XYZ file of C-alpha atoms in Angstrom:
692
model
C 9.625 14.573 -11.039
C 6.378 14.437 -12.394
C 3.536 15.337 -9.759
C 0.095 13.609 -9.729
C -2.832 14.168 -7.657
C -6.157 12.262 -7.787
C -9.008 11.937 -5.402
C -10.889 10.371 -4.134
C -15.105 10.575 -5.114
C -16.942 12.564 -2.741
C -20.468 12.571 -2.742
C -22.627 14.893 -2.727
C -26.212 13.859 -1.294
C -28.498 15.539 -3.913
C -28.944 15.027 -7.382
C -27.225 15.015 -10.332
C -29.779 18.516 -11.944
C -29.846 19.590 -8.204
C -25.992 20.377 -8.635
C -25.636 21.261 -12.362
C -27.971 24.279 -11.036
C -25.830 24.476 -8.786
C -22.474 24.216 -10.492
C -24.133 27.043 -12.314
C -24.227 29.384 -10.060
C -19.812 30.112 -9.537
C -20.700 32.058 -12.189
C -19.975 34.813 -13.699
C -17.895 35.572 -11.231
C -17.800 33.981 -7.503
C -16.479 35.269 -4.716
C -16.050 32.179 -3.519
C -13.197 31.908 -6.051
C -11.392 35.231 -6.079
C -8.547 33.896 -8.177
C -10.759 33.099 -11.177
C -11.702 36.146 -12.962
C -13.698 35.133 -15.464
C -13.899 33.407 -18.884
C -14.597 33.427 -22.682
C -16.566 31.502 -24.204
C -14.764 30.253 -27.157
C -17.105 27.750 -29.242
C -20.177 26.532 -28.538
C -22.799 22.798 -29.564
C -25.911 21.363 -27.800
C -27.196 18.109 -30.382
C -30.744 17.996 -31.814
C -32.308 16.747 -29.279
C -30.966 18.692 -25.917
C -29.525 16.016 -24.015
C -25.990 17.111 -24.741
C -24.471 20.487 -24.019
C -20.228 21.070 -25.127
C -19.261 24.212 -24.585
C -15.759 25.914 -24.595
C -13.824 29.139 -22.349
C -10.818 30.672 -21.943
C -10.538 31.390 -18.200
C -8.244 34.043 -16.889
C -6.862 33.526 -13.603
C -4.876 35.731 -11.168
C -1.146 34.353 -10.380
C -0.734 34.499 -6.208
C 2.877 33.740 -6.967
C 5.820 36.365 -5.137
C 5.986 39.695 -7.622
C 10.151 38.998 -8.427
C 8.931 36.144 -9.526
C 5.518 37.284 -11.483
C 8.309 40.459 -12.440
C 10.590 37.747 -13.865
C 7.234 35.723 -15.860
C 6.319 39.435 -17.401
C 2.319 37.578 -16.285
C -0.609 38.740 -13.858
C -2.400 36.360 -14.668
C -3.558 32.543 -17.248
C -4.646 31.522 -18.868
C -6.499 28.245 -18.783
C -8.158 26.603 -21.330
C -11.302 24.482 -20.688
C -13.745 22.073 -22.708
C -17.187 20.438 -20.542
C -19.566 19.040 -21.453
C -22.979 17.722 -20.631
C -24.818 15.508 -20.469
C -28.569 15.426 -19.422
C -29.427 11.704 -20.969
C -25.998 9.942 -19.008
C -26.547 12.279 -16.236
C -22.858 13.161 -16.336
C -20.372 16.371 -16.310
C -17.008 15.834 -17.805
C -14.818 19.329 -17.658
C -10.858 18.993 -19.354
C -8.695 22.032 -19.008
C -5.355 22.415 -19.643
C -2.850 25.751 -19.437
C -2.521 28.151 -22.782
C 0.301 30.623 -20.275
C 3.634 28.723 -20.471
C 2.011 26.269 -22.479
C 6.502 25.501 -23.097
C 7.587 25.801 -20.210
C 4.851 23.811 -18.403
C 2.390 21.441 -18.735
C -1.075 21.556 -16.441
C -4.133 19.456 -17.266
C -6.781 17.791 -15.162
C -9.651 15.926 -15.140
C -13.006 16.144 -13.317
C -16.418 15.386 -13.408
C -19.605 14.480 -11.645
C -21.959 11.241 -12.219
C -24.674 9.284 -10.768
C -23.882 7.696 -7.776
C -23.437 3.991 -9.108
C -25.898 2.957 -5.833
C -27.542 5.479 -4.613
C -29.073 7.647 -7.836
C -30.124 10.745 -6.100
C -26.715 11.448 -4.709
C -23.750 12.687 -7.798
C -20.410 11.915 -7.738
C -17.476 13.991 -7.757
C -13.610 12.886 -9.377
C -10.533 14.667 -10.002
C -7.409 13.976 -10.908
C -4.626 15.959 -12.458
C -0.931 16.053 -13.856
C 1.416 19.342 -13.381
C 4.961 19.229 -16.161
C 7.422 21.587 -15.386
C 9.541 21.596 -18.103
C 11.704 25.256 -17.779
C 11.580 28.497 -15.389
C 13.361 30.602 -16.057
C 15.820 28.625 -13.282
C 13.119 29.081 -10.756
C 11.542 24.760 -11.108
C 11.654 24.049 -7.278
C 10.274 27.042 -6.197
C 7.881 27.772 -8.617
C 6.833 23.756 -7.549
C 6.232 24.543 -4.133
C 4.236 27.531 -4.374
C 2.208 25.471 -7.201
C 1.725 22.199 -4.614
C 0.442 24.589 -1.944
C -1.805 26.574 -3.406
C -3.230 23.290 -5.569
C -3.692 21.104 -2.063
C -5.141 24.009 -0.881
C -7.595 24.915 -2.881
C -8.919 21.233 -4.031
C -11.414 21.102 -0.992
C -12.196 24.046 -1.652
C -14.444 23.267 -5.022
C -16.724 21.313 -2.897
C -17.796 23.183 -0.040
C -18.689 25.776 -2.579
C -21.066 23.070 -4.341
C -22.582 22.132 -0.742
C -23.002 26.746 -0.362
C -24.834 26.709 -3.262
C -27.271 23.706 -3.146
C -28.367 25.212 0.271
C -28.653 28.599 -1.240
C -31.120 27.026 -3.285
C -32.385 25.086 -1.736
C -33.204 28.659 0.553
C -34.747 29.462 -2.786
C -37.369 27.027 -2.364
C -36.062 25.259 -4.857
C -35.943 20.920 -4.207
C -35.752 19.848 -6.759
C -35.179 19.091 -10.459
C -36.845 17.695 -13.044
C -34.615 14.390 -15.052
C -33.928 15.540 -18.838
C -36.921 13.019 -21.248
C -36.275 12.551 -24.748
C -38.429 15.057 -27.125
C -40.051 11.877 -28.762
C -41.853 10.944 -25.055
C -43.074 14.685 -23.940
C -47.170 14.725 -23.688
C -46.101 18.037 -25.098
C -45.011 20.895 -24.821
C -46.463 22.860 -21.995
C -45.507 19.491 -19.631
C -42.472 18.649 -20.845
C -39.443 19.234 -18.167
C -36.886 21.849 -19.937
C -32.836 20.781 -18.643
C -30.786 23.160 -16.574
C -29.273 25.881 -17.900
C -25.792 24.117 -19.507
C -22.588 25.235 -16.558
C -20.798 28.000 -16.691
C -17.057 27.837 -17.503
C -15.638 25.793 -13.547
C -12.579 27.804 -12.898
C -10.324 24.677 -13.148
C -8.407 23.717 -10.185
C -5.216 22.464 -11.724
C -4.953 26.709 -12.593
C -4.623 26.979 -9.228
C -1.082 24.486 -9.305
C -0.139 26.034 -12.948
C 3.801 25.788 -12.209
C 3.814 22.979 -10.622
C 6.070 19.652 -12.213
C 6.104 17.063 -14.874
C 3.431 15.325 -17.614
C 1.768 11.946 -15.842
C -2.259 11.953 -15.971
C -3.800 8.561 -13.598
C -6.309 6.369 -14.095
C -8.349 5.367 -12.037
C -8.805 1.760 -10.556
C -10.816 -1.316 -10.668
C -11.842 -0.111 -6.923
C -12.397 3.412 -5.396
C -12.183 4.735 -1.908
C -14.750 6.784 -0.834
C -14.003 10.506 0.419
C -16.686 10.156 3.150
C -15.265 6.717 3.812
C -10.770 7.917 4.484
C -12.233 10.384 7.206
C -14.566 7.593 9.041
C -11.832 4.502 8.867
C -8.240 6.983 7.857
C -8.701 9.968 9.349
C -8.384 13.619 7.721
C -6.045 13.227 5.198
C -4.430 16.060 3.420
C -5.913 16.114 -0.443
C -2.150 14.755 -1.484
C -2.386 12.761 1.520
C -6.178 10.840 -0.179
C -3.582 11.526 -3.678
C -0.346 9.741 -2.108
C -2.789 6.933 -1.009
C -5.255 6.378 -3.854
C -1.662 6.115 -6.502
C -0.093 3.402 -3.794
C -3.406 1.531 -3.838
C -4.357 1.665 -6.636
C -0.420 0.323 -7.589
C -0.623 -1.909 -5.394
C -3.279 -3.723 -7.357
C -2.207 -3.818 -10.323
C 1.087 -5.573 -9.311
C -0.172 -8.110 -6.667
C -4.874 -8.506 -7.264
C -6.093 -10.312 -4.218
C -3.052 -9.605 -2.252
C -2.930 -6.081 -1.131
C -3.704 -4.913 1.990
C -6.029 -3.287 3.984
C -5.914 -0.237 3.014
C -4.845 1.455 6.893
C -1.934 -0.745 6.602
C -1.441 0.637 3.698
C -1.377 4.146 5.357
C 0.346 3.638 8.050
C 4.077 2.921 5.373
C 2.744 5.926 3.561
C 2.989 7.677 7.160
C 6.151 6.612 7.987
C 8.144 8.319 4.806
C 5.875 11.180 4.682
C 4.261 10.260 2.212
C 6.962 9.769 -1.045
C 5.243 6.774 -2.578
C 8.400 5.414 -4.145
C 10.027 5.598 -0.636
C 7.179 3.562 1.257
C 6.166 1.919 -2.159
C 9.812 0.792 -1.223
C 9.387 -0.330 2.382
C 5.352 -1.640 1.991
C 7.183 -3.977 -1.579
C 10.196 -5.774 0.862
C 7.223 -5.974 4.632
C 4.889 -7.785 2.014
C 7.209 -10.377 0.794
C 8.986 -10.505 4.144
C 4.822 -11.777 5.355
C 4.662 -13.916 2.233
C 8.073 -15.900 3.431
C 7.560 -16.207 7.512
C 4.242 -16.683 6.518
C 3.286 -14.421 9.035
C -0.031 -13.636 7.565
C -1.126 -16.676 9.474
C 0.312 -16.436 12.716
C -2.929 -15.660 14.861
C -4.099 -18.161 14.332
C -1.027 -20.215 13.681
C 2.199 -19.351 16.426
C 1.586 -21.590 19.717
C 3.101 -19.768 22.370
C 5.847 -22.927 24.623
C 3.695 -23.311 28.065
C 6.990 -21.524 29.586
C 6.650 -18.101 27.702
C 3.369 -17.642 28.454
C 3.740 -17.814 32.192
C 7.141 -15.613 31.802
C 6.615 -13.218 29.281
C 5.184 -10.849 31.876
C 2.741 -8.590 29.407
C -1.084 -9.060 28.336
C -3.643 -7.137 26.970
C -5.081 -4.436 28.803
C -8.027 -2.017 28.085
C -7.540 1.019 26.132
C -6.427 4.440 26.405
C -8.455 8.063 26.459
C -8.350 8.042 22.921
C -9.330 4.004 22.224
C -6.438 2.888 21.242
C -5.920 -0.511 22.510
C -3.506 -0.748 25.244
C -1.288 -2.834 25.409
C 1.031 -3.688 29.286
C 4.308 -4.469 29.650
C 6.251 -5.778 33.085
C 10.046 -5.680 30.985
C 11.318 -4.863 34.989
C 9.970 -8.293 36.037
C 10.817 -10.031 32.654
C 13.925 -13.004 33.290
C 15.086 -11.316 29.478
C 18.104 -13.462 29.805
C 15.926 -17.362 30.977
C 13.808 -16.158 28.576
C 16.348 -16.388 25.835
C 17.908 -18.533 27.268
C 15.301 -21.617 27.569
C 13.243 -19.977 24.247
C 15.096 -18.971 21.225
C 15.163 -15.675 19.780
C 13.626 -16.935 17.288
C 10.168 -17.631 20.329
C 10.705 -13.792 21.518
C 10.563 -12.111 18.008
C 7.972 -14.530 16.770
C 5.522 -13.858 20.316
C 6.486 -9.684 19.774
C 4.941 -10.280 15.914
C 1.860 -12.187 17.614
C 1.483 -9.043 19.369
C 1.973 -6.672 16.487
C -0.611 -8.997 14.401
C -3.561 -8.162 17.674
C -2.376 -4.744 18.114
C -3.477 -3.879 14.430
C -6.441 -6.437 14.849
C -7.662 -4.651 17.462
C -7.244 -1.269 16.321
C -10.067 -2.564 13.537
C -12.405 -3.675 16.369
C -12.105 -0.262 18.199
C -11.830 1.903 15.282
C -16.427 0.041 15.095
C -17.316 0.146 18.987
C -15.783 4.501 19.213
C -17.073 4.879 15.635
C -13.809 6.504 14.700
C -10.010 6.400 13.304
C -8.223 3.742 15.563
C -5.356 3.007 14.814
C -2.571 2.574 16.484
C -1.634 0.982 20.349
C -0.670 2.904 23.441
C 1.965 0.385 25.538
C 2.775 0.770 29.433
C 6.191 -0.197 30.187
C 6.470 -0.572 33.908
C 10.792 -0.703 34.580
C 10.793 -1.631 38.218
C 13.053 -3.844 38.525
C 14.752 -3.432 35.830
C 18.617 -4.148 36.153
C 21.345 -4.669 35.283
C 20.681 -8.730 34.822
C 18.933 -6.742 31.681
C 21.556 -5.285 30.214
C 23.087 -9.035 29.548
C 24.082 -8.632 26.545
C 22.232 -12.079 24.678
C 19.516 -10.455 25.588
C 20.075 -6.607 24.411
C 21.236 -8.392 20.833
C 18.318 -10.574 20.404
C 15.902 -6.622 22.297
C 18.072 -4.972 18.795
C 16.841 -7.512 16.072
C 13.183 -8.257 17.493
C 13.291 -3.974 17.401
C 14.808 -3.379 13.272
C 11.675 -5.867 12.812
C 8.760 -4.436 14.539
C 10.404 -1.272 12.776
C 10.455 -2.214 8.762
C 6.942 -3.493 9.367
C 4.591 -2.163 11.378
C 5.658 1.294 10.986
C 3.040 3.776 13.370
C 1.268 1.248 15.181
C 2.290 2.526 18.493
C 0.367 5.082 19.431
C 2.982 6.251 22.376
C 4.291 4.807 24.979
C 4.323 5.109 28.734
C 7.637 4.509 30.572
C 6.584 4.460 34.020
C 9.774 3.678 37.325
C 12.696 4.194 35.270
C 14.756 3.012 37.522
C 18.679 4.532 37.658
C 19.573 2.048 35.149
C 17.524 2.664 32.302
C 19.574 5.577 30.384
C 22.047 2.583 30.258
C 19.494 0.122 28.380
C 18.675 3.710 25.782
C 21.048 4.196 25.463
C 22.932 1.661 23.940
C 18.567 0.480 21.704
C 17.327 4.594 21.079
C 20.008 4.193 17.716
C 17.672 1.771 16.399
C 14.171 3.565 17.209
C 12.763 5.401 14.784
C 12.845 9.070 15.020
C 8.814 9.732 14.482
C 8.762 6.456 17.066
C 10.888 7.891 19.632
C 8.838 11.314 19.740
C 6.102 9.329 20.505
C 8.152 8.078 24.358
C 7.096 9.023 27.353
C 9.763 8.948 30.197
C 8.105 8.552 34.177
C 10.832 8.347 36.852
C 9.798 7.137 40.725
C 6.416 7.080 40.985
C 5.215 10.266 39.457
C 3.083 9.133 37.719
C -0.339 8.899 39.362
C -0.384 12.203 39.670
C -1.744 14.561 36.876
C 0.368 15.250 33.454
C 1.303 11.408 34.563
C -0.837 8.291 33.675
C -3.742 9.913 33.963
C -3.909 12.166 31.590
C -3.132 9.138 28.610
C -5.233 6.423 30.890
C -8.559 6.494 32.814
C -8.034 6.337 36.393
C -10.834 3.579 36.519
C -8.084 0.755 34.319
C -5.292 1.121 35.619
C -3.646 -0.986 37.084
C -3.120 -2.787 40.857
C 0.520 -3.140 40.388
C 0.762 0.384 39.195
C -1.618 2.102 42.301
C -4.870 2.239 40.605
C -7.642 -0.541 41.798
C -8.379 -2.734 37.944
C -6.622 -6.308 38.221
C -4.787 -7.192 35.619
C -4.223 -10.523 34.425
C -0.894 -9.303 32.851
C 1.503 -12.337 34.356
C 4.288 -11.262 36.720
C 7.840 -12.758 35.384
C 9.732 -13.594 37.335
C 13.207 -15.852 37.282
C 12.777 -18.566 34.915
C 13.504 -22.807 35.866
C 17.198 -23.621 34.086
C 15.718 -26.512 33.483
C 13.785 -25.054 30.753
C 17.472 -24.179 29.013
C 17.658 -25.268 25.567
C 20.807 -27.092 24.759
C 23.517 -25.378 23.408
C 23.188 -27.302 20.701
C 19.250 -26.988 20.156
C 19.917 -22.624 21.118
C 22.149 -22.330 18.861
C 20.050 -24.607 16.136
C 16.488 -21.940 17.436
C 17.208 -19.122 14.200
C 17.660 -22.477 11.409
C 15.010 -24.362 13.435
C 11.885 -21.806 13.166
C 12.501 -19.649 10.262
C 13.387 -21.913 7.744
C 10.524 -23.364 7.880
C 9.287 -21.291 4.852
C 7.480 -22.870 1.571
C 9.433 -19.660 -0.121
C 12.891 -20.040 -2.631
C 15.039 -17.333 -3.422
C 17.134 -17.060 -6.680
C 20.073 -14.486 -7.828
C 19.962 -14.299 -11.597
C 22.000 -12.557 -14.004
C 22.099 -11.475 -17.765
C 23.398 -14.405 -19.575
C 22.543 -16.885 -16.415
C 19.401 -18.433 -15.881
C 17.742 -19.592 -12.604
C 15.637 -23.023 -13.537
C 14.399 -25.582 -12.140
C 12.364 -28.906 -13.336
C 9.120 -30.274 -12.375
C 8.755 -34.691 -13.606
C 5.113 -34.909 -13.569
C 3.675 -38.681 -14.224
C 1.064 -38.493 -15.453
C -0.874 -35.796 -17.548
C -3.285 -33.021 -16.990
C -1.037 -32.536 -13.849
C -1.096 -29.081 -12.474
C 2.328 -26.592 -12.098
C 0.761 -24.444 -9.455
C 3.662 -21.124 -8.480
C 3.185 -17.779 -6.721
C 6.416 -15.354 -7.106
C 7.385 -11.932 -6.605
C 10.417 -10.589 -8.917
C 12.259 -8.537 -5.237
C 14.413 -6.794 -8.067
C 14.979 -6.048 -11.473
C 13.236 -6.867 -14.486
C 12.578 -9.986 -15.350
C 11.104 -13.068 -17.602
C 9.431 -16.110 -16.301
C 9.012 -19.049 -18.582
C 7.762 -22.960 -19.428
C 9.591 -25.683 -21.404
C 8.904 -28.726 -21.992
C 11.659 -30.863 -22.031
C 12.534 -34.181 -24.193
C 16.529 -34.182 -22.838
C 16.760 -34.800 -18.863
C 18.961 -31.911 -18.597
C 22.336 -31.754 -16.218
C 22.276 -28.907 -13.728
C 24.677 -26.025 -13.612
C 25.723 -24.732 -10.148
C 27.512 -21.902 -9.286
C 30.282 -23.198 -7.921
C 31.812 -21.047 -4.397
C 34.452 -19.239 -3.834
C 35.580 -17.710 -0.485
C 35.450 -14.594 -1.591
C 32.464 -14.711 -3.643
C 28.833 -15.263 -1.186
C 26.820 -18.084 -1.869
C 23.216 -17.793 -3.571
C 20.864 -20.559 -5.250
C 21.760 -20.089 -9.260
C 20.871 -22.470 -11.246
C 20.951 -23.527 -14.930
C 19.189 -26.331 -16.920
C 18.900 -26.068 -20.057
C 22.350 -26.622 -21.739
C 23.734 -24.145 -24.460
C 23.356 -27.069 -27.145
C 20.215 -27.792 -26.979
C 18.792 -26.732 -29.857
C 14.433 -25.159 -28.683
C 12.051 -27.284 -31.060
C 13.840 -30.173 -31.140
C 15.237 -30.846 -27.949
C 12.958 -28.742 -25.641
C 9.301 -26.321 -26.741
C 7.863 -23.838 -24.962
C 4.397 -25.017 -23.418
C 3.735 -20.977 -22.554
C 4.103 -17.685 -24.247
C 7.892 -15.563 -22.137
C 5.567 -12.842 -19.122
C 7.698 -9.376 -19.206
C 8.026 -9.686 -15.675
C 8.439 -5.662 -13.109
C 10.443 -5.113 -10.601
C 8.020 -5.017 -7.733
C 4.791 -7.698 -9.177
C 3.756 -10.846 -7.095
C 2.503 -13.223 -10.280
C 1.073 -15.812 -9.284
C -0.714 -18.776 -11.802
C -0.418 -22.563 -12.340
C -0.342 -24.520 -16.395
C -2.131 -28.090 -16.574
C 0.447 -30.267 -18.664
C -0.694 -32.177 -21.316
C 2.537 -34.458 -21.958
C 4.257 -36.441 -18.798
C 8.440 -35.902 -18.689
C 10.563 -33.150 -17.304
C 8.743 -29.473 -17.663
C 11.519 -26.395 -16.735
C 10.502 -23.614 -14.710
C 12.628 -20.372 -16.179
C 13.682 -16.707 -13.817
C 16.356 -14.352 -16.677
C 17.036 -11.279 -16.618
C 16.053 -9.133 -19.433
C 18.527 -9.667 -22.146
C 19.638 -13.355 -23.425
C 17.961 -16.765 -22.602
C 21.829 -18.720 -23.089
C 25.210 -18.417 -22.243
C 28.158 -20.043 -22.248
C 28.221 -21.757 -18.995
C 31.601 -20.069 -18.259
C 30.376 -16.906 -19.465
C 27.784 -17.979 -16.240
C 29.092 -17.770 -14.453
C 31.705 -14.536 -14.968
C 28.591 -13.657 -14.975
C 28.064 -13.959 -11.194
C 30.870 -13.777 -10.020
C 31.370 -10.281 -11.178
C 29.469 -5.833 -11.035
C 26.813 -7.499 -12.828
C 23.833 -6.252 -11.294
C 21.874 -9.119 -9.916
C 18.192 -9.911 -9.732
C 16.416 -11.635 -7.322
C 13.572 -13.646 -6.662
C 11.156 -15.457 -4.272
C 9.100 -18.417 -5.635
C 6.808 -21.356 -4.856
C 5.651 -24.326 -7.176
C 3.837 -26.870 -6.439
C 2.300 -30.061 -8.489
C -1.332 -31.481 -8.296
C -2.887 -33.985 -9.834
C -6.465 -33.148 -11.589
C -8.240 -35.120 -9.927
C -7.345 -32.481 -6.253
C -9.746 -30.194 -8.273
C -12.042 -31.713 -8.538
C -13.273 -31.309 -11.147
C -12.650 -27.700 -10.931
C -10.113 -27.620 -14.371
C -12.513 -26.102 -16.350
C -13.139 -22.641 -13.504
C -9.513 -22.898 -13.417
C -9.095 -22.337 -17.147
C -11.962 -19.608 -17.147
C -10.528 -17.664 -14.704
C -8.040 -15.754 -16.925
C -7.385 -12.235 -15.342
C -6.574 -9.142 -18.236
C -2.288 -9.918 -17.653
C -2.740 -13.882 -18.167
C -0.933 -15.509 -21.313
C -2.264 -18.399 -23.417
C -0.373 -21.308 -24.728
C -1.030 -21.518 -28.275
C -2.679 -24.809 -28.236
C -4.862 -24.474 -25.080
C -7.895 -25.038 -26.050
C -10.669 -26.021 -23.811
C -10.327 -29.015 -22.813
C -8.268 -29.932 -20.107
C -7.772 -33.859 -21.107
C -6.422 -33.116 -24.407
C -4.580 -30.009 -24.506
C -2.682 -27.817 -22.169
C -4.093 -25.145 -20.396
C -2.449 -22.186 -18.357
C -3.468 -19.153 -15.488
C -0.248 -16.418 -15.218
C -1.469 -13.595 -13.575
C -0.098 -11.134 -11.519
């Protein structure tokens, strides 16, 4: 597979000219980079006014690999071609490098740049991206890849340390400022002319340290960049490759989800949950983002109001923070009547309560990060099991607990920093046997269990929680406001009918619908427009497969063709409206250019209607637009791979925009596709906004 690296922006708090002088001191040899054996100038040129200097070199580097591999390859060193383009006028240095040795077997490309900080012209930014591709390497491709990536990541940050070392050396020599380059015409006299510093010599390409690595694919920066200091301050210390994974996944989300991308710490949690495997983290994160949108989880702290019975009998709450600054949540599970809570409130109410706790936990982590001045990305949970007995193993209650664990594991990974379980009774191993298979291995390793009263002394709670905040019910001096729980009165219990409909009542509260689409079987919805210049809006996510999105205006009223449901085939939402006998351009017409949508993308947009009548929104799999009804049913009931879309549409009258039509039409992103009939006048022509 292609191996990519993309660095955050690393900042030197020194002017560009000082950094270039430090860069020059690294050569011709640099003891701090022993693998760099030397270089030979291949070509060199400069502009007439001295503002630009270009130099190309062949750089020789030693091979740090097992002797057997070097013997098989027949080399002790490798050569890289490096081209440096220095602009004193623009104050930039661009370094491009590629391997010359084994070029037919391995391709390595690296691009580095030094430039002036956009917000402070006295600072210098450094950025680096690389791609590595192994085509073949004597049957040792996997071994070479591992060696290469290990060497590459071990030497990435060394480059910054080397520059900082030579900056310190310059200052010890009394050099604290170097004049900027000025054009010859602006120099008052030769004696006062500011000569530019010597052009930098060859930099040892960091990619050379990974000359053995995998396939080629360069990385381009997204619109927003991450600063290395920001990452360390707010997200924690990451390895170079972990930083790269974060930036790559963040960039992909910016491409596909635009303004709806989650916060950096949220993205990082999913990467950690999948050991920084980008594709696996992407899949997990996209499923979670879809889930959050479908059930409006982003708004749960504002919209969820726990029923009075839940506030009174749910024995859990936030209580200060642990020794590491993590928010501390206390749960008196042994005092809770889980059976009563499920019967009185329903499984879904308990799940929503847990989700609101997790959302609040993330909010408190952000606040504590600012308070303590270091990254706080998870919280600690203190669970008191005193009172736990066999009634807590009531089967429907355990089933509800398992479902809650499943939802939390899928959508809140790496949010639990530590789980402290105290006063675990003899029945606890039975409960643990039931729930532990549903808990991620990384999460299970964060569990600490104390039985009896051995939690109070050294090696117990005091190691993780300050003595001053240990709750009073655990022998501490701190008054804890967590409800005590207790038996839920049976008068609170739901009727059997309401209990059975509980999951329908709560989780049906979503504005989104889902549909499956197969080749030849598009999903279409009809929207009737009464007034011209109305606005059709949409928001949809491509959950599976690639699709094409179309909008049509119909002169005929369509008759829906739905899939016939059989007992052997699960029901799906799929409806076709455009009859195969209809003629495009006669019976119906396209009002927007088709938009191809890839799996994982999130699409939002709007269309300003020109005429009243019937509009049809269509999602179809990439392939034929129309099919016979029997082909449609066959496709749906057969084994053809299905695509899936989750969507929401709404029609707004033009006056609801209160004069903002012009603004709406001007908000086209680079993904927008505009109908050929669109003009600046929304009153006379159709207008649209299709953006990803």
